[in-house]
Amino acid sequence: MAARNKPLETEVRALRIVQAEEYPLYVFMLRAHDVLRFADISRVSRDEAGKLIGYQRPQVRKHVQEIVDYLDSDAPILPNPIIMALSEQVRFRSTRGGNRHADDGVCDTGRLIIPLPQEGKIKPAWIVDGQQRAIALAKARRQDFPVVVMAFVAETVRLQRDQFVRINNTRPLPRGLVTELLPEVDSPLPPRLQIQKAPSSLCDVLNSDENSPFFEMIKRPSTVGRKQPKAVITDTGVVDMIKESLMSSAGCLFPYRDLGRNETDFDGIIQALFIYWSAVRDTFPDAWGKPPEKSRLMHGAGIKAMGRLMDRVLGTVDPLRPDAPEQVRRHLALVAPHCRWTAGSWEDLGHRWNEIENTRRQVTELSNHLIRVYQNARRELS
């Protein structure tokens, strides 16, 4: 009876490399037909509570087919390994006699015992890098094609996600995907990614908080394919707007950072963003919530330009004042008559409303125009 209940397992020859005692690396070989048999592909998505799960980018059919065509050619070579995260259920047994050399102490050979996937159960591995290669291998004619696999034991999605971001850091990974994953990575990041983490976290709050003017209006990679009738704004535009104000000494969000203590007043930032962008919504109700092809206010160019105007307005209005929302609306009313978000032309810019594009030049032109109109109007009032 005990033997009958014993879980089914398979063994593969493997090389174990110890870079970190907690998470040894294993290098081994699988046949093409076994890759997706053992490993799941986890794509970015969110659960019902809005929490980010998974980490993989959407499948790119053209790229997959190109790999299939190559694998079906006369003499294919696939040197790039597929990187997997393994369940803690795997076990490693060193070769009898030991193969670890005294001069390195970090490498030995043996057998990696992997539980076979059971029907209706979670597979024992997850693909961290090589999703499209794995799909192509499953579609290729030669199902016995040998594939190099590099794997580490990581039961938690947190560690898998951390490795995914690092592995793809230097590749042309969709920027929106990296941006969305960053708040979920707990370990220290390279400076280039660390500086984007706070703006992305704030973007999450703007999109998920029911009190936010941006509630459920921001498109994120994890929500691709889901019904989102209100999602009209690209997350990278919002992240860029926050990042610019947060990182520039002239930005209205910069004072919320304590550089000496390396601390940030996120509650204060959220309050400032809610007050300003709620006033933008109230000032331009006909342009708010429409897709960017119908409203340039919801376009990346409009979000960034109004973000730069935010630095000027909130540099004058203290968000902590009880009348701050009304004050911000009064300031925005000074520029409202000169805005052409949904129709007409920006006379001073020489562009029709829908000709404004999210390029550095046109964002700068639009920003300067809004700030100039705002400053001139304030000067006339005083």
XYZ file of C-alpha atoms in Angstrom, residues 48 53 97 135 142-143 153 182 186 188 227 237 239 248 287 292 296 308-309 316 330-333 361:
25
model
C -10.265 39.561 -7.696
C -0.100 37.630 -9.602
C 31.632 9.034 -4.320
C 5.692 27.245 -26.491
C 10.827 17.113 -33.345
C 9.489 16.473 -29.870
C 14.187 26.273 -6.140
C 8.619 46.812 -9.714
C 11.178 43.380 -2.291
C 17.407 45.645 -3.573
C -13.070 43.965 -19.666
C 2.299 58.209 -19.043
C 4.318 56.879 -14.097
C 13.107 66.968 -10.087
C -12.485 65.558 -22.003
C -6.971 59.260 -26.172
C -5.790 64.446 -25.825
C 4.182 69.871 -15.442
C 1.424 72.425 -14.900
C 1.367 77.913 -5.122
C -9.611 78.359 -9.683
C -6.044 78.105 -10.922
C -6.986 75.599 -13.628
C -9.851 77.848 -14.735
C 9.252 67.831 -28.559
